[in-house]
PDB file of C-alpha atoms in Angstrom:
ATOM      1  CA  MET T   1      50.372  69.270 142.506  1.00 92.00           C
ATOM      2  CA  ARG T   2      54.013  68.577 142.476  1.00 96.00           C
ATOM      3  CA  ILE T   3      56.033  65.547 143.524  1.00 97.00           C
ATOM      4  CA  GLU T   4      59.671  66.016 144.594  1.00 97.00           C
ATOM      5  CA  VAL T   5      62.521  63.935 145.914  1.00 97.00           C
ATOM      6  CA  ASP T   6      62.606  64.872 149.599  1.00 96.00           C
ATOM      7  CA  ASP T   7      65.544  64.960 151.981  1.00 96.00           C
ATOM      8  CA  LEU T   8      63.367  64.426 155.006  1.00 96.00           C
ATOM      9  CA  SER T   9      64.443  67.577 156.713  1.00 96.00           C
ATOM     10  CA  ARG T  10      61.264  69.626 156.743  1.00 95.00           C
ATOM     11  CA  PRO T  11      59.019  69.787 159.852  1.00 96.00           C
ATOM     12  CA  GLU T  12      55.887  69.033 157.706  1.00 94.00           C
ATOM     13  CA  ILE T  13      57.439  65.729 156.646  1.00 94.00           C
ATOM     14  CA  HIS T  14      58.369  64.961 160.238  1.00 95.00           C
ATOM     15  CA  ALA T  15      54.783  65.557 161.327  1.00 92.00           C
ATOM     16  CA  LEU T  16      53.363  63.422 158.651  1.00 92.00           C
ATOM     17  CA  LEU T  17      55.756  60.505 159.272  1.00 92.00           C
ATOM     18  CA  ASN T  18      54.949  60.831 162.960  1.00 90.00           C
ATOM     19  CA  GLU T  19      51.234  60.650 162.183  1.00 88.00           C
ATOM     20  CA  HIS T  20      51.931  57.543 160.033  1.00 88.00           C
ATOM     21  CA  LEU T  21      53.912  55.769 162.683  1.00 86.00           C
ATOM     22  CA  GLN T  22      51.412  56.543 165.461  1.00 85.00           C
ATOM     23  CA  SER T  23      48.554  55.266 163.231  1.00 84.00           C
ATOM     24  CA  MET T  24      50.391  52.092 162.406  1.00 77.00           C
ATOM     25  CA  HIS T  25      51.039  51.424 166.069  1.00 80.00           C
ATOM     26  CA  ALA T  26      47.440  52.061 166.991  1.00 83.00           C
ATOM     27  CA  LEU T  27      46.171  49.635 164.391  1.00 81.00           C
ATOM     28  CA  SER T  28      48.732  46.839 164.584  1.00 83.00           C
ATOM     29  CA  PRO T  29      50.652  45.003 167.217  1.00 82.00           C
ATOM     30  CA  PRO T  30      54.309  46.106 167.473  1.00 79.00           C
ATOM     31  CA  GLU T  31      55.763  43.017 165.767  1.00 85.00           C
ATOM     32  CA  SER T  32      53.494  43.724 162.756  1.00 83.00           C
ATOM     33  CA  VAL T  33      54.445  47.384 162.275  1.00 86.00           C
ATOM     34  CA  HIS T  34      56.743  47.720 159.248  1.00 87.00           C
ATOM     35  CA  ALA T  35      56.535  51.491 158.771  1.00 83.00           C
ATOM     36  CA  LEU T  36      59.938  53.183 158.627  1.00 84.00           C
ATOM     37  CA  ASP T  37      61.151  56.007 160.827  1.00 86.00           C
ATOM     38  CA  LEU T  38      63.211  58.956 159.592  1.00 89.00           C
ATOM     39  CA  ASP T  39      66.520  57.130 160.090  1.00 91.00           C
ATOM     40  CA  LYS T  40      65.449  53.989 158.222  1.00 93.00           C
ATOM     41  CA  LEU T  41      64.041  56.139 155.392  1.00 94.00           C
ATOM     42  CA  ARG T  42      67.418  57.849 154.949  1.00 95.00           C
ATOM     43  CA  GLN T  43      69.046  54.564 153.862  1.00 96.00           C
ATOM     44  CA  PRO T  44      70.747  54.695 150.342  1.00 96.00           C
ATOM     45  CA  GLU T  45      68.497  52.013 148.956  1.00 97.00           C
ATOM     46  CA  ILE T  46      65.374  54.187 149.651  1.00 97.00           C
ATOM     47  CA  THR T  47      64.096  57.173 147.518  1.00 98.00           C
ATOM     48  CA  PHE T  48      61.506  59.295 149.371  1.00 97.00           C
ATOM     49  CA  TRP T  49      59.072  61.686 147.643  1.00 98.00           C
ATOM     50  CA  SER T  50      56.737  64.251 149.019  1.00 96.00           C
ATOM     51  CA  VAL T  51      53.648  65.656 147.288  1.00 96.00           C
ATOM     52  CA  TRP T  52      52.799  69.431 147.546  1.00 96.00           C
ATOM     53  CA  GLU T  53      50.169  71.935 146.562  1.00 94.00           C
ATOM     54  CA  GLY T  54      51.856  75.184 147.072  1.00 94.00           C
ATOM     55  CA  ALA T  55      53.210  75.084 150.656  1.00 94.00           C
ATOM     56  CA  GLN T  56      50.748  72.383 151.776  1.00 94.00           C
ATOM     57  CA  LEU T  57      52.026  68.794 152.214  1.00 95.00           C
ATOM     58  CA  LEU T  58      49.520  66.473 150.645  1.00 95.00           C
ATOM     59  CA  GLY T  59      51.334  63.127 151.008  1.00 94.00           C
ATOM     60  CA  CYS T  60      54.406  61.031 150.646  1.00 96.00           C
ATOM     61  CA  GLY T  61      55.725  57.658 149.380  1.00 96.00           C
ATOM     62  CA  ALA T  62      58.976  55.889 149.003  1.00 97.00           C
ATOM     63  CA  LEU T  63      60.632  53.200 146.891  1.00 98.00           C
ATOM     64  CA  LYS T  64      63.094  50.739 148.397  1.00 98.00           C
ATOM     65  CA  GLU T  65      65.362  48.737 146.108  1.00 98.00           C
ATOM     66  CA  LEU T  66      65.168  45.129 147.296  1.00 97.00           C
ATOM     67  CA  ASP T  67      67.484  43.991 144.532  1.00 97.00           C
ATOM     68  CA  ALA T  68      68.351  45.022 140.927  1.00 97.00           C
ATOM     69  CA  ARG T  69      64.994  43.808 139.644  1.00 98.00           C
ATOM     70  CA  HIS T  70      62.595  44.202 142.588  1.00 98.00           C
ATOM     71  CA  GLY T  71      61.408  47.279 144.418  1.00 98.00           C
ATOM     72  CA  GLU T  72      59.171  47.835 147.406  1.00 98.00           C
ATOM     73  CA  VAL T  73      56.621  50.669 147.909  1.00 98.00           C
ATOM     74  CA  LYS T  74      57.001  52.114 151.434  1.00 96.00           C
ATOM     75  CA  SER T  75      55.683  55.011 153.531  1.00 92.00           C
ATOM     76  CA  MET T  76      52.635  55.767 151.470  1.00 92.00           C
ATOM     77  CA  ARG T  77      50.682  58.394 153.441  1.00 90.00           C
ATOM     78  CA  THR T  78      48.436  61.285 153.138  1.00 90.00           C
ATOM     79  CA  PRO T  79      47.448  63.406 156.172  1.00 88.00           C
ATOM     80  CA  ALA T  80      44.116  62.249 157.622  1.00 80.00           C
ATOM     81  CA  ALA T  81      42.585  65.677 157.002  1.00 77.00           C
ATOM     82  CA  LEU T  82      43.601  65.658 153.286  1.00 74.00           C
ATOM     83  CA  ARG T  83      42.563  62.282 152.066  1.00 80.00           C
ATOM     84  CA  ARG T  84      40.854  61.922 148.700  1.00 82.00           C
ATOM     85  CA  THR T  85      42.895  64.743 147.027  1.00 84.00           C
ATOM     86  CA  GLY T  86      44.571  62.481 144.567  1.00 89.00           C
ATOM     87  CA  ALA T  87      48.040  62.685 146.255  1.00 92.00           C
ATOM     88  CA  GLY T  88      48.172  58.974 146.999  1.00 93.00           C
ATOM     89  CA  ARG T  89      47.311  58.086 143.380  1.00 95.00           C
ATOM     90  CA  ALA T  90      49.780  60.535 142.097  1.00 96.00           C
ATOM     91  CA  VAL T  91      52.746  59.450 144.209  1.00 96.00           C
ATOM     92  CA  LEU T  92      52.014  55.712 143.565  1.00 97.00           C
ATOM     93  CA  ALA T  93      51.880  56.331 139.806  1.00 98.00           C
ATOM     94  CA  HIS T  94      55.236  58.203 140.134  1.00 98.00           C
ATOM     95  CA  ILE T  95      56.810  55.358 142.098  1.00 98.00           C
ATOM     96  CA  ILE T  96      55.654  52.871 139.510  1.00 98.00           C
ATOM     97  CA  GLU T  97      57.145  54.980 136.678  1.00 98.00           C
ATOM     98  CA  VAL T  98      60.396  55.355 138.510  1.00 98.00           C
ATOM     99  CA  ALA T  99      60.499  51.581 139.216  1.00 98.00           C
ATOM    100  CA  LYS T 100      59.956  50.903 135.512  1.00 98.00           C
ATOM    101  CA  SER T 101      62.711  53.404 134.617  1.00 98.00           C
ATOM    102  CA  ARG T 102      65.069  51.460 136.834  1.00 98.00           C
ATOM    103  CA  ASP T 103      64.215  48.320 134.986  1.00 98.00           C
ATOM    104  CA  TYR T 104      62.577  46.523 137.986  1.00 98.00           C
ATOM    105  CA  ALA T 105      60.611  43.472 136.949  1.00 98.00           C
ATOM    106  CA  ARG T 106      58.419  43.597 140.039  1.00 98.00           C
ATOM    107  CA  LEU T 107      57.170  46.071 142.529  1.00 98.00           C
ATOM    108  CA  SER T 108      55.764  44.782 145.889  1.00 98.00           C
ATOM    109  CA  LEU T 109      54.346  46.117 149.115  1.00 98.00           C
ATOM    110  CA  GLU T 110      53.180  45.205 152.582  1.00 96.00           C
ATOM    111  CA  THR T 111      50.117  46.744 154.188  1.00 95.00           C
ATOM    112  CA  GLY T 112      47.841  45.927 157.034  1.00 92.00           C
ATOM    113  CA  SER T 113      45.112  43.300 156.817  1.00 93.00           C
ATOM    114  CA  MET T 114      42.544  45.093 159.053  1.00 90.00           C
ATOM    115  CA  GLU T 115      39.482  46.968 157.766  1.00 93.00           C
ATOM    116  CA  ALA T 116      41.278  50.318 158.291  1.00 91.00           C
ATOM    117  CA  PHE T 117      43.688  49.264 155.499  1.00 90.00           C
ATOM    118  CA  ARG T 118      41.077  48.395 152.934  1.00 94.00           C
ATOM    119  CA  PRO T 119      41.143  51.841 151.244  1.00 93.00           C
ATOM    120  CA  ALA T 120      44.859  51.390 150.716  1.00 93.00           C
ATOM    121  CA  GLN T 121      44.442  47.835 149.364  1.00 96.00           C
ATOM    122  CA  ALA T 122      41.782  49.222 146.955  1.00 96.00           C
ATOM    123  CA  LEU T 123      44.138  51.893 145.729  1.00 96.00           C
ATOM    124  CA  TYR T 124      46.918  49.256 145.075  1.00 97.00           C
ATOM    125  CA  GLU T 125      44.350  46.901 143.356  1.00 98.00           C
ATOM    126  CA  SER T 126      43.345  49.814 141.022  1.00 97.00           C
ATOM    127  CA  PHE T 127      46.916  50.042 139.915  1.00 98.00           C
ATOM    128  CA  GLY T 128      47.088  46.307 139.086  1.00 98.00           C
ATOM    129  CA  PHE T 129      48.669  44.971 142.278  1.00 98.00           C
ATOM    130  CA  SER T 130      47.590  41.501 143.222  1.00 98.00           C
ATOM    131  CA  TYR T 131      47.746  39.617 146.439  1.00 98.00           C
ATOM    132  CA  CYS T 132      50.849  37.441 147.025  1.00 97.00           C
ATOM    133  CA  GLY T 133      52.853  35.785 149.770  1.00 96.00           C
ATOM    134  CA  PRO T 134      55.582  37.351 151.885  1.00 97.00           C
ATOM    135  CA  PHE T 135      58.663  38.667 149.994  1.00 96.00           C
ATOM    136  CA  GLY T 136      62.054  39.932 151.025  1.00 93.00           C
ATOM    137  CA  ASP T 137      62.523  39.650 154.840  1.00 92.00           C
ATOM    138  CA  TYR T 138      58.817  39.429 155.539  1.00 95.00           C
ATOM    139  CA  THR T 139      57.167  36.294 157.081  1.00 94.00           C
ATOM    140  CA  ASP T 140      53.588  35.210 157.174  1.00 94.00           C
ATOM    141  CA  ASP T 141      51.641  37.485 159.542  1.00 94.00           C
ATOM    142  CA  PRO T 142      47.888  37.574 159.964  1.00 94.00           C
ATOM    143  CA  ASN T 143      48.116  41.387 160.437  1.00 93.00           C
ATOM    144  CA  SER T 144      49.873  41.896 157.002  1.00 95.00           C
ATOM    145  CA  VAL T 145      48.726  41.691 153.368  1.00 96.00           C
ATOM    146  CA  PHE T 146      51.354  41.400 150.627  1.00 97.00           C
ATOM    147  CA  MET T 147      50.816  42.580 147.107  1.00 98.00           C
ATOM    148  CA  THR T 148      52.894  42.655 143.955  1.00 98.00           C
ATOM    149  CA  LYS T 149      52.760  43.997 140.418  1.00 98.00           C
ATOM    150  CA  THR T 150      54.803  42.768 137.448  1.00 98.00           C
ATOM    151  CA  LEU T 151      56.218  45.747 135.534  1.00 97.00           C
TER     152      LEU T 151
END
């Protein structure tokens, strides 16, 4: 399994991000979808990684710099057919290590509050993230759960 910085140009990435956006829109009302499209992921404050096994895309994740001491986990996704391969754990561990190397004091994230998001919440909990209130530009939303980890 290899994790690499991704320039978001490959069709496999486009397909996975399309799956991600479709899933988020199917599970949440439009005003509660905070997933980023390709253009928003190409912003300079975001680093995007993809996870590969040979030529097969296993997943992705991104780190957004909110300020010099605070980062946000974004775009965590594994293809539905390839869940439970360890790619999500691997990319999250990588994101945490990069955040530490950047001297962030805190790493936060937003995910859904519905039952479909419980596996993601459990993954984040297993890495020491705890529930918190909204951060950055987020506001209270019954469809969102906010989590943070002190680094």
